[in-house]
PDB file of C-alpha atoms and ligand atoms in Angstrom:
ATOM      1  CA  MET V  55       0.000   0.000   0.000  1.00  0.00           C
ATOM      2  CA  ASP V  56       1.402   3.408  -0.967  1.00  0.00           C
ATOM      3  CA  LEU V  57       0.607   5.319   2.231  1.00  0.00           C
ATOM      4  CA  ASP V  58       2.080   8.589   0.941  1.00  0.00           C
ATOM      5  CA  SER V  59      -0.354   8.527  -1.931  1.00  0.00           C
ATOM      6  CA  ILE V  60      -3.268   7.580   0.374  1.00  0.00           C
ATOM      7  CA  LEU V  61      -2.355  10.522   2.626  1.00  0.00           C
ATOM      8  CA  GLN V  62      -2.293  12.971  -0.289  1.00  0.00           C
ATOM      9  CA  GLN V  63      -5.713  11.752  -1.427  1.00  0.00           C
ATOM     10  CA  ALA V  64      -7.164  11.780   2.093  1.00  0.00           C
ATOM     11  CA  LYS V  65      -6.147  15.399   2.799  1.00  0.00           C
ATOM     12  CA  PRO V  66      -8.770  17.113   0.582  1.00  0.00           C
ATOM     13  CA  ILE V  67     -11.472  14.775   1.909  1.00  0.00           C
ATOM     14  CA  VAL V  68     -10.668  15.713   5.514  1.00  0.00           C
ATOM     15  CA  GLN V  69     -10.520  19.389   4.505  1.00  0.00           C
ATOM     16  CA  GLN V  70     -13.921  19.122   2.843  1.00  0.00           C
ATOM     17  CA  ALA V  71     -15.456  17.733   6.054  1.00  0.00           C
ATOM     18  CA  ALA V  72     -13.735  20.486   8.064  1.00  0.00           C
ATOM     19  CA  ARG V  73     -15.058  23.204   5.712  1.00  0.00           C
ATOM     20  CA  TYR V  74     -18.564  21.836   6.179  1.00  0.00           C
ATOM     21  CA  ILE V  75     -18.145  21.969   9.990  1.00  0.00           C
ATOM     22  CA  GLN V  76     -16.801  25.544   9.748  1.00  0.00           C
ATOM     23  CA  GLN V  77     -19.830  26.645   7.710  1.00  0.00           C
ATOM     24  CA  MET V  78     -22.216  24.981  10.144  1.00  0.00           C
ATOM     25  CA  ALA V  79     -20.483  26.640  13.104  1.00  0.00           C
ATOM     26  CA  LEU V  80     -22.003  29.903  11.848  1.00  0.00           C
ATOM     27  CA  LYS V  81     -25.505  28.485  12.365  1.00  0.00           C
ATOM     28  CA  LYS V  82     -24.866  26.197  15.314  1.00  0.00           C
ATOM     29  CA  ASP V  83     -27.757  27.634  17.323  1.00  0.00           C
ATOM     30  CA  THR V  84     -30.283  26.271  14.823  1.00  0.00           C
ATOM     31  CA  LEU V  85     -29.026  22.663  14.913  1.00  0.00           C
ATOM     32  CA  ALA V  86     -30.949  19.671  16.204  1.00  0.00           C
ATOM     33  CA  VAL V  87     -28.977  18.140  19.082  1.00  0.00           C
ATOM     34  CA  GLU V  88     -29.469  14.788  20.806  1.00  0.00           C
ATOM     35  CA  GLU V  89     -27.904  13.332  23.945  1.00  0.00           C
ATOM     36  CA  LYS V  90     -26.577   9.882  22.958  1.00  0.00           C
ATOM     37  CA  PHE V  91     -25.888   9.023  26.586  1.00  0.00           C
ATOM     38  CA  LYS V  92     -25.053  11.023  29.689  1.00  0.00           C
ATOM     39  CA  ASN V  93     -23.261  14.230  28.693  1.00  0.00           C
ATOM     40  CA  ASN V  94     -22.522  12.961  25.177  1.00  0.00           C
ATOM     41  CA  LEU V  95     -24.061  15.235  22.587  1.00  0.00           C
ATOM     42  CA  VAL V  96     -24.417  14.660  18.866  1.00  0.00           C
ATOM     43  CA  SER V  97     -25.754  16.929  16.133  1.00  0.00           C
ATOM     44  CA  GLU V  98     -26.611  16.569  12.472  1.00  0.00           C
ATOM     45  CA  VAL V  99     -23.200  18.133  11.785  1.00  0.00           C
ATOM     46  CA  ASP V 100     -21.377  15.145  13.319  1.00  0.00           C
ATOM     47  CA  ARG V 101     -23.360  12.773  11.099  1.00  0.00           C
ATOM     48  CA  GLU V 102     -23.099  14.813   7.883  1.00  0.00           C
ATOM     49  CA  ALA V 103     -19.356  15.339   8.341  1.00  0.00           C
ATOM     50  CA  GLU V 104     -18.961  11.590   8.814  1.00  0.00           C
ATOM     51  CA  ILE V 105     -20.882  10.899   5.603  1.00  0.00           C
ATOM     52  CA  ILE V 106     -18.526  13.228   3.685  1.00  0.00           C
ATOM     53  CA  LEU V 107     -15.523  11.365   5.113  1.00  0.00           C
ATOM     54  CA  VAL V 108     -16.881   7.875   4.516  1.00  0.00           C
ATOM     55  CA  ASP V 109     -17.941   8.703   0.940  1.00  0.00           C
ATOM     56  CA  GLY V 110     -14.527  10.064   0.072  1.00  0.00           C
ATOM     57  CA  LEU V 111     -12.339   7.582   1.946  1.00  0.00           C
ATOM     58  CA  SER V 112     -14.191   4.500   0.706  1.00  0.00           C
ATOM     59  CA  GLU V 113     -12.858   5.340  -2.774  1.00  0.00           C
ATOM     60  CA  LEU V 114      -9.216   5.148  -1.655  1.00  0.00           C
ATOM     61  CA  ILE V 115      -8.756   1.508  -0.550  1.00  0.00           C
ATOM     62  CA  ASP V 116     -10.818  -1.404  -1.859  1.00  0.00           C
ATOM     63  CA  ASN V 117     -12.607  -3.371   0.859  1.00  0.00           C
ATOM     64  CA  ALA V 118     -11.385  -1.229   3.743  1.00  0.00           C
ATOM     65  CA  GLY V 119     -13.581  -1.466   6.863  1.00  0.00           C
ATOM     66  CA  PHE V 120     -14.903   1.402   8.955  1.00  0.00           C
ATOM     67  CA  LEU V 121     -14.974   2.104  12.693  1.00  0.00           C
ATOM     68  CA  THR V 122     -16.751   5.432  13.016  1.00  0.00           C
ATOM     69  CA  GLU V 123     -18.252   7.249  15.962  1.00  0.00           C
ATOM     70  CA  GLU V 124     -21.614   8.007  14.383  1.00  0.00           C
ATOM     71  CA  GLN V 125     -21.940   4.636  12.635  1.00  0.00           C
ATOM     72  CA  THR V 126     -23.383   6.106   9.433  1.00  0.00           C
ATOM     73  CA  VAL V 127     -21.788   3.154   7.603  1.00  0.00           C
ATOM     74  CA  GLU V 128     -21.712  -0.563   8.391  1.00  0.00           C
ATOM     75  CA  GLN V 129     -18.957  -1.229  10.951  1.00  0.00           C
ATOM     76  CA  THR V 130     -16.807  -4.042   9.562  1.00  0.00           C
ATOM     77  CA  LYS V 131     -13.329  -5.058  10.625  1.00  0.00           C
ATOM     78  CA  GLN V 132     -10.978  -5.689   7.688  1.00  0.00           C
ATOM     79  CA  GLU V 133      -7.209  -5.776   7.244  1.00  0.00           C
ATOM     80  CA  TRP V 134      -7.412  -2.031   6.464  1.00  0.00           C
ATOM     81  CA  LEU V 135      -9.670  -0.040   8.749  1.00  0.00           C
ATOM     82  CA  TRP V 136     -10.615   3.636   8.636  1.00  0.00           C
ATOM     83  CA  VAL V 137     -11.123   4.926  12.191  1.00  0.00           C
ATOM     84  CA  ILE V 138     -13.072   8.174  12.153  1.00  0.00           C
ATOM     85  CA  ASP V 139     -14.213  10.810  14.600  1.00  0.00           C
ATOM     86  CA  PRO V 140     -15.910  13.306  12.284  1.00  0.00           C
ATOM     87  CA  LEU V 141     -16.120  15.996  14.970  1.00  0.00           C
ATOM     88  CA  ASP V 142     -14.013  15.617  18.088  1.00  0.00           C
ATOM     89  CA  GLY V 143     -15.114  18.254  20.576  1.00  0.00           C
ATOM     90  CA  THR V 144     -18.843  18.349  19.824  1.00  0.00           C
ATOM     91  CA  THR V 145     -19.710  20.084  23.091  1.00  0.00           C
ATOM     92  CA  ASN V 146     -17.148  22.801  22.325  1.00  0.00           C
ATOM     93  CA  PHE V 147     -18.546  23.144  18.794  1.00  0.00           C
ATOM     94  CA  LEU V 148     -22.116  23.513  20.055  1.00  0.00           C
ATOM     95  CA  ARG V 149     -21.153  26.011  22.770  1.00  0.00           C
ATOM     96  CA  GLY V 150     -18.803  28.030  20.581  1.00  0.00           C
ATOM     97  CA  VAL V 151     -15.626  27.056  22.448  1.00  0.00           C
ATOM     98  CA  PRO V 152     -12.940  27.299  19.752  1.00  0.00           C
ATOM     99  CA  ALA V 153     -11.443  23.787  19.963  1.00  0.00           C
ATOM    100  CA  TYR V 154     -12.791  21.004  17.739  1.00  0.00           C
ATOM    101  CA  ALA V 155     -11.340  18.843  15.027  1.00  0.00           C
ATOM    102  CA  VAL V 156     -11.798  16.125  12.433  1.00  0.00           C
ATOM    103  CA  SER V 157      -9.812  12.973  13.218  1.00  0.00           C
ATOM    104  CA  VAL V 158      -9.107  10.177  10.736  1.00  0.00           C
ATOM    105  CA  ALA V 159      -6.772   7.214  11.171  1.00  0.00           C
ATOM    106  CA  LEU V 160      -5.996   4.230   9.005  1.00  0.00           C
ATOM    107  CA  MET V 161      -5.154   0.964  10.748  1.00  0.00           C
ATOM    108  CA  GLN V 162      -3.646  -2.164   9.240  1.00  0.00           C
ATOM    109  CA  HIS V 163      -4.687  -5.085  11.419  1.00  0.00           C
ATOM    110  CA  ASP V 164      -4.347  -3.463  14.842  1.00  0.00           C
ATOM    111  CA  THR V 165      -1.616  -0.961  14.021  1.00  0.00           C
ATOM    112  CA  VAL V 166      -2.254   2.685  13.198  1.00  0.00           C
ATOM    113  CA  VAL V 167      -0.268   3.488  10.052  1.00  0.00           C
ATOM    114  CA  LEU V 168      -1.668   6.873   9.065  1.00  0.00           C
ATOM    115  CA  GLY V 169      -3.320   9.759  10.885  1.00  0.00           C
ATOM    116  CA  LEU V 170      -4.833  13.101   9.927  1.00  0.00           C
ATOM    117  CA  ILE V 171      -6.313  15.659  12.305  1.00  0.00           C
ATOM    118  CA  PHE V 172      -7.722  18.946  11.083  1.00  0.00           C
ATOM    119  CA  ASP V 173      -8.106  21.718  13.656  1.00  0.00           C
ATOM    120  CA  CYS V 174     -11.301  23.380  12.374  1.00  0.00           C
ATOM    121  CA  VAL V 175     -10.751  26.641  14.253  1.00  0.00           C
ATOM    122  CA  GLN V 176      -7.071  27.289  13.609  1.00  0.00           C
ATOM    123  CA  ASN V 177      -7.081  25.689  10.142  1.00  0.00           C
ATOM    124  CA  HIS V 178      -4.121  23.475  10.926  1.00  0.00           C
ATOM    125  CA  LEU V 179      -3.637  20.058   9.387  1.00  0.00           C
ATOM    126  CA  TYR V 180      -1.660  17.503  11.411  1.00  0.00           C
ATOM    127  CA  THR V 181      -0.484  14.359   9.602  1.00  0.00           C
ATOM    128  CA  ALA V 182       1.635  11.298  10.274  1.00  0.00           C
ATOM    129  CA  ILE V 183       2.588   8.083   8.543  1.00  0.00           C
ATOM    130  CA  LYS V 184       4.103   5.307  10.647  1.00  0.00           C
ATOM    131  CA  GLY V 185       7.887   5.502  10.419  1.00  0.00           C
ATOM    132  CA  GLU V 186       7.889   8.816   8.524  1.00  0.00           C
ATOM    133  CA  GLY V 187       7.512  11.467  11.230  1.00  0.00           C
ATOM    134  CA  ALA V 188       4.735  13.856  12.225  1.00  0.00           C
ATOM    135  CA  PHE V 189       3.845  17.159  10.585  1.00  0.00           C
ATOM    136  CA  LYS V 190       1.802  20.290  11.194  1.00  0.00           C
ATOM    137  CA  ASN V 191       0.904  21.964   7.907  1.00  0.00           C
ATOM    138  CA  ASN V 192       3.703  19.898   6.275  1.00  0.00           C
ATOM    139  CA  ILE V 193       6.338  21.112   8.753  1.00  0.00           C
ATOM    140  CA  PRO V 194       7.940  18.456  11.028  1.00  0.00           C
ATOM    141  CA  ILE V 195       6.905  18.552  14.693  1.00  0.00           C
ATOM    142  CA  ARG V 196       8.546  17.106  17.830  1.00  0.00           C
ATOM    143  CA  VAL V 197       7.504  16.592  21.426  1.00  0.00           C
ATOM    144  CA  ASN V 198       9.297  18.929  23.806  1.00  0.00           C
ATOM    145  CA  GLU V 199      12.424  18.004  25.772  1.00  0.00           C
ATOM    146  CA  ASN V 200      11.371  19.019  29.254  1.00  0.00           C
ATOM    147  CA  THR V 201      12.317  16.445  31.897  1.00  0.00           C
ATOM    148  CA  VAL V 202      11.415  18.433  35.010  1.00  0.00           C
ATOM    149  CA  PHE V 203       7.972  17.544  36.321  1.00  0.00           C
ATOM    150  CA  GLU V 204       7.620  20.804  38.253  1.00  0.00           C
ATOM    151  CA  GLN V 205       7.973  22.671  34.943  1.00  0.00           C
ATOM    152  CA  SER V 206       5.591  20.448  33.012  1.00  0.00           C
ATOM    153  CA  PHE V 207       2.294  21.506  31.458  1.00  0.00           C
ATOM    154  CA  ILE V 208      -0.267  18.709  31.405  1.00  0.00           C
ATOM    155  CA  ALA V 209      -3.501  18.201  29.484  1.00  0.00           C
ATOM    156  CA  THR V 210      -6.320  15.911  30.545  1.00  0.00           C
ATOM    157  CA  GLY V 211      -9.985  15.146  30.020  1.00  0.00           C
ATOM    158  CA  PHE V 212     -12.228  15.128  33.088  1.00  0.00           C
ATOM    159  CA  PRO V 213     -14.414  12.057  33.599  1.00  0.00           C
ATOM    160  CA  TYR V 214     -17.935  13.023  32.509  1.00  0.00           C
ATOM    161  CA  TYR V 215     -19.991   9.825  32.511  1.00  0.00           C
ATOM    162  CA  ASP V 216     -17.940   6.953  33.994  1.00  0.00           C
ATOM    163  CA  PHE V 217     -17.323   8.110  37.551  1.00  0.00           C
ATOM    164  CA  SER V 218     -16.274   4.674  38.828  1.00  0.00           C
ATOM    165  CA  LYS V 219     -12.609   5.738  38.819  1.00  0.00           C
ATOM    166  CA  ALA V 220     -13.228   9.361  39.747  1.00  0.00           C
ATOM    167  CA  GLN V 221     -11.541   9.097  43.170  1.00  0.00           C
ATOM    168  CA  ALA V 222      -8.337   7.699  41.659  1.00  0.00           C
ATOM    169  CA  TYR V 223      -8.511  10.354  38.945  1.00  0.00           C
ATOM    170  CA  LEU V 224      -8.868  13.127  41.538  1.00  0.00           C
ATOM    171  CA  LYS V 225      -5.796  11.907  43.436  1.00  0.00           C
ATOM    172  CA  VAL V 226      -3.718  12.131  40.262  1.00  0.00           C
ATOM    173  CA  PHE V 227      -5.302  15.504  39.494  1.00  0.00           C
ATOM    174  CA  GLU V 228      -4.434  16.797  42.961  1.00  0.00           C
ATOM    175  CA  TYR V 229      -0.788  15.767  42.689  1.00  0.00           C
ATOM    176  CA  ILE V 230      -0.467  17.403  39.270  1.00  0.00           C
ATOM    177  CA  MET V 231      -2.202  20.554  40.496  1.00  0.00           C
ATOM    178  CA  TYR V 232       0.310  20.997  43.306  1.00  0.00           C
ATOM    179  CA  ASN V 233       3.439  19.927  41.443  1.00  0.00           C
ATOM    180  CA  THR V 234       3.384  21.260  37.864  1.00  0.00           C
ATOM    181  CA  LEU V 235       3.118  24.474  35.894  1.00  0.00           C
ATOM    182  CA  GLY V 236      -0.547  23.757  35.311  1.00  0.00           C
ATOM    183  CA  MET V 237      -3.214  21.627  33.760  1.00  0.00           C
ATOM    184  CA  ARG V 238      -5.670  22.173  30.884  1.00  0.00           C
ATOM    185  CA  ARG V 239      -8.916  20.478  29.829  1.00  0.00           C
ATOM    186  CA  LEU V 240      -9.514  21.557  26.240  1.00  0.00           C
ATOM    187  CA  GLY V 241     -12.397  19.238  25.336  1.00  0.00           C
ATOM    188  CA  SER V 242     -10.918  17.575  22.257  1.00  0.00           C
ATOM    189  CA  ALA V 243      -8.774  14.489  22.774  1.00  0.00           C
ATOM    190  CA  ALA V 244      -7.550  14.672  19.170  1.00  0.00           C
ATOM    191  CA  LEU V 245      -6.266  18.235  19.659  1.00  0.00           C
ATOM    192  CA  ASP V 246      -4.787  17.392  23.067  1.00  0.00           C
ATOM    193  CA  LEU V 247      -2.679  14.750  21.332  1.00  0.00           C
ATOM    194  CA  CYS V 248      -1.670  17.165  18.538  1.00  0.00           C
ATOM    195  CA  HIS V 249      -0.560  19.616  21.194  1.00  0.00           C
ATOM    196  CA  VAL V 250       1.604  16.967  22.870  1.00  0.00           C
ATOM    197  CA  ALA V 251       3.109  16.198  19.449  1.00  0.00           C
ATOM    198  CA  THR V 252       4.088  19.861  18.916  1.00  0.00           C
ATOM    199  CA  GLY V 253       5.504  20.190  22.440  1.00  0.00           C
ATOM    200  CA  MET V 254       2.861  22.632  23.657  1.00  0.00           C
ATOM    201  CA  TYR V 255       1.953  20.129  26.372  1.00  0.00           C
ATOM    202  CA  ASP V 256       4.445  17.765  28.004  1.00  0.00           C
ATOM    203  CA  ALA V 257       1.823  15.043  28.446  1.00  0.00           C
ATOM    204  CA  TYR V 258      -1.873  14.209  28.267  1.00  0.00           C
ATOM    205  CA  PHE V 259      -3.918  11.506  29.966  1.00  0.00           C
ATOM    206  CA  GLU V 260      -7.576  10.506  30.029  1.00  0.00           C
ATOM    207  CA  TYR V 261      -9.804   7.452  30.481  1.00  0.00           C
ATOM    208  CA  SER V 262     -13.136   6.392  28.889  1.00  0.00           C
ATOM    209  CA  LEU V 263     -11.951   7.182  25.381  1.00  0.00           C
ATOM    210  CA  HIS V 264     -12.704   5.258  22.197  1.00  0.00           C
ATOM    211  CA  PRO V 265     -10.463   4.214  19.301  1.00  0.00           C
ATOM    212  CA  TYR V 266     -11.735   7.051  17.102  1.00  0.00           C
ATOM    213  CA  ASP V 267     -10.819   9.662  19.777  1.00  0.00           C
ATOM    214  CA  VAL V 268      -7.166   8.631  19.966  1.00  0.00           C
ATOM    215  CA  ALA V 269      -5.985   6.571  16.970  1.00  0.00           C
ATOM    216  CA  ALA V 270      -4.748   9.412  14.749  1.00  0.00           C
ATOM    217  CA  GLY V 271      -3.409  11.512  17.622  1.00  0.00           C
ATOM    218  CA  ALA V 272      -1.517   8.630  19.224  1.00  0.00           C
ATOM    219  CA  LEU V 273       0.393   8.045  15.980  1.00  0.00           C
ATOM    220  CA  LEU V 274       1.186  11.765  15.787  1.00  0.00           C
ATOM    221  CA  VAL V 275       2.706  11.709  19.280  1.00  0.00           C
ATOM    222  CA  GLN V 276       4.756   8.577  18.567  1.00  0.00           C
ATOM    223  CA  GLU V 277       5.999   9.943  15.264  1.00  0.00           C
ATOM    224  CA  ALA V 278       6.905  13.188  17.001  1.00  0.00           C
ATOM    225  CA  GLY V 279       9.199  11.203  19.342  1.00  0.00           C
ATOM    226  CA  GLY V 280       6.804  10.737  22.248  1.00  0.00           C
ATOM    227  CA  ASN V 281       5.564   7.711  24.131  1.00  0.00           C
ATOM    228  CA  VAL V 282       1.949   6.486  24.231  1.00  0.00           C
ATOM    229  CA  THR V 283       0.601   3.745  26.505  1.00  0.00           C
ATOM    230  CA  ASP V 284      -2.481   2.686  28.416  1.00  0.00           C
ATOM    231  CA  PHE V 285      -2.602   3.057  32.215  1.00  0.00           C
ATOM    232  CA  ALA V 286      -0.666  -0.195  32.674  1.00  0.00           C
ATOM    233  CA  GLY V 287       2.188   1.082  30.530  1.00  0.00           C
ATOM    234  CA  GLN V 288       1.191  -1.306  27.728  1.00  0.00           C
ATOM    235  CA  ASP V 289       0.123  -0.661  24.163  1.00  0.00           C
ATOM    236  CA  GLY V 290      -3.633  -1.151  24.745  1.00  0.00           C
ATOM    237  CA  TYR V 291      -4.402   2.561  24.362  1.00  0.00           C
ATOM    238  CA  ILE V 292      -6.546   2.155  21.224  1.00  0.00           C
ATOM    239  CA  TYR V 293      -9.070  -0.319  22.631  1.00  0.00           C
ATOM    240  CA  ASN V 294      -8.614  -0.162  26.442  1.00  0.00           C
ATOM    241  CA  GLN V 295     -10.179   3.284  26.879  1.00  0.00           C
ATOM    242  CA  GLN V 296      -7.142   4.723  28.687  1.00  0.00           C
ATOM    243  CA  ILE V 297      -4.284   6.762  27.348  1.00  0.00           C
ATOM    244  CA  ILE V 298      -1.131   8.483  28.536  1.00  0.00           C
ATOM    245  CA  ALA V 299       0.817  10.337  25.853  1.00  0.00           C
ATOM    246  CA  GLY V 300       3.832  12.493  26.426  1.00  0.00           C
ATOM    247  CA  ASN V 301       7.486  13.149  25.967  1.00  0.00           C
ATOM    248  CA  GLN V 302       9.441  10.187  27.325  1.00  0.00           C
ATOM    249  CA  ALA V 303      10.314  11.670  30.739  1.00  0.00           C
ATOM    250  CA  ILE V 304       6.960  13.199  31.625  1.00  0.00           C
ATOM    251  CA  HIS V 305       5.078  10.174  30.274  1.00  0.00           C
ATOM    252  CA  THR V 306       7.055   8.024  32.730  1.00  0.00           C
ATOM    253  CA  LYS V 307       6.158  10.315  35.627  1.00  0.00           C
ATOM    254  CA  ILE V 308       2.420  10.350  34.774  1.00  0.00           C
ATOM    255  CA  LEU V 309       2.465   6.568  34.381  1.00  0.00           C
ATOM    256  CA  GLU V 310       4.048   6.206  37.837  1.00  0.00           C
ATOM    257  CA  LEU V 311       1.383   8.455  39.344  1.00  0.00           C
ATOM    258  CA  ILE V 312      -1.456   6.619  37.660  1.00  0.00           C
ATOM    259  CA  ARG V 313      -0.095   3.235  38.745  1.00  0.00           C
ATOM    260  CA  MET V 314      -0.001   4.529  42.295  1.00  0.00           C
ATOM    261  CA  HIS V 315      -3.698   5.454  42.338  1.00  0.00           C
ATOM    262  CA  PHE V 316      -5.559   3.415  39.692  1.00  0.00           C
ATOM    263  CA  GLU V 317      -6.050  -0.353  39.772  1.00  0.00           C
ATOM    264  CA  VAL V 318      -4.306  -1.364  36.553  1.00  0.00           C
TER     265      VAL V 318
HETATM  266  C1  IPD T 481     -14.819  13.881  23.310  1.00  0.00           C
HETATM  267  C2  IPD T 481     -13.642  14.812  23.385  1.00  0.00           C
HETATM  268  C3  IPD T 481     -13.322  15.144  24.829  1.00  0.00           C
HETATM  269  C4  IPD T 481     -13.085  13.916  25.649  1.00  0.00           C
HETATM  270  C5  IPD T 481     -14.235  12.951  25.492  1.00  0.00           C
HETATM  271  C6  IPD T 481     -14.511  12.629  24.033  1.00  0.00           C
HETATM  272  P1  IPD T 481     -16.503  13.973  21.196  1.00  0.00           P
HETATM  273  O1  IPD T 481     -15.122  13.536  21.975  1.00  0.00           O
HETATM  274  O2  IPD T 481     -12.498  14.229  22.806  1.00  0.00           O
HETATM  275  O3  IPD T 481     -12.172  15.934  24.948  1.00  0.00           O
HETATM  276  O4  IPD T 481     -12.947  14.281  26.988  1.00  0.00           O
HETATM  277  O5  IPD T 481     -13.946  11.788  26.192  1.00  0.00           O
HETATM  278  O6  IPD T 481     -15.611  11.757  23.954  1.00  0.00           O
HETATM  279  O7  IPD T 481     -17.615  13.271  21.900  1.00  0.00           O
HETATM  280  O8  IPD T 481     -16.577  15.434  21.270  1.00  0.00           O
HETATM  281  O9  IPD T 481     -16.229  13.436  19.842  1.00  0.00           O
HETATM  282 CA1   CA T 482     -14.253  12.216  20.174  1.00  0.00          CA
HETATM  283 CA1   CA T 483     -17.151  13.017  17.898  1.00  0.00          CA
END
C-alpha cells in the first residue's frame, strides 16, 4: 500500500469535512442536538461530516472497513480499517468554544499506520505516517524536551460519565495541580494529542476514550518522538479506553502516578 499517496488523497477529503463543519459553526444555534448518553451530545453536523468522510475515503482503498463514531456506515473489521471521529469536541462546537477537530486514522490489522487531524478553528492540518515522522501543515513537529515535572504543562480530560474511577482520577489531578506548571482540559482528545506532538503540552492523559478519539493523535505523538501507553504502561491505548501520551520523561512520571492510584 502506498501510504504517501493515500495521505495525499485523504487530505482534501478531511478538509472538505472540516469546511462543512466551519460553515455549520455559523448556524450552530439552529441545529438539532441529541444526547446519545449522559453528557454525550451529537448533532446533524457530526453525522453529515462523517458521511462526507466515509464517501470520500471509501474510494481510496478497496474493501477497507470502517470504525466510526456516528456509525453512518456498516462497521466491519478488515485488514485495512478507517477509524473516524468526524467531529471531536462536539460540546465545544455547540457552545462556541474554539477547539474542535476532524480525526481520521488508518489501521492495518491493529496498528495505526496513518493519521490526519484537522483543527477546524485554527485551520491546521496535522499528519503522520508510521515511520515517517509527524507534521503540522507539512512542517515536522517534535515533542518537547522538558524532563522536570515541576515545569511540566499537562492536558487531561475530566471524567464526565464513567465516575467509577473518579476518586483515583482526583488523586492524580491533585498531585499534578500541586506539582506542575498547570493543567488544561480543552475538550478535544484529538487536539490534546496534537498539542503533545508539537511540544505545547508535556503530556496528556484521560480514560473512557474510544479508538476514534485517539488513533490518529496517538500516531502523531509517537511519530513526534513521544511515548503512548495505556494506564498499565502497555500498548492497549486504542481499545482499552485509557491513554497516557507524552514526551518520554513526563510520560514516565504520569504513568508512575497513575499506577499509584488506579487499579491497573
Ligand atoms: C470527546 C472529546 C473530549 C473527551 C471525550 C470525548 P466527542 O469527543 O475528545 O475531549 O474528553 O472523552 O468523547 O464526543 O466530542 O467526539
Ligand atoms: Ca471524540
Ligand atoms: Ca465526535
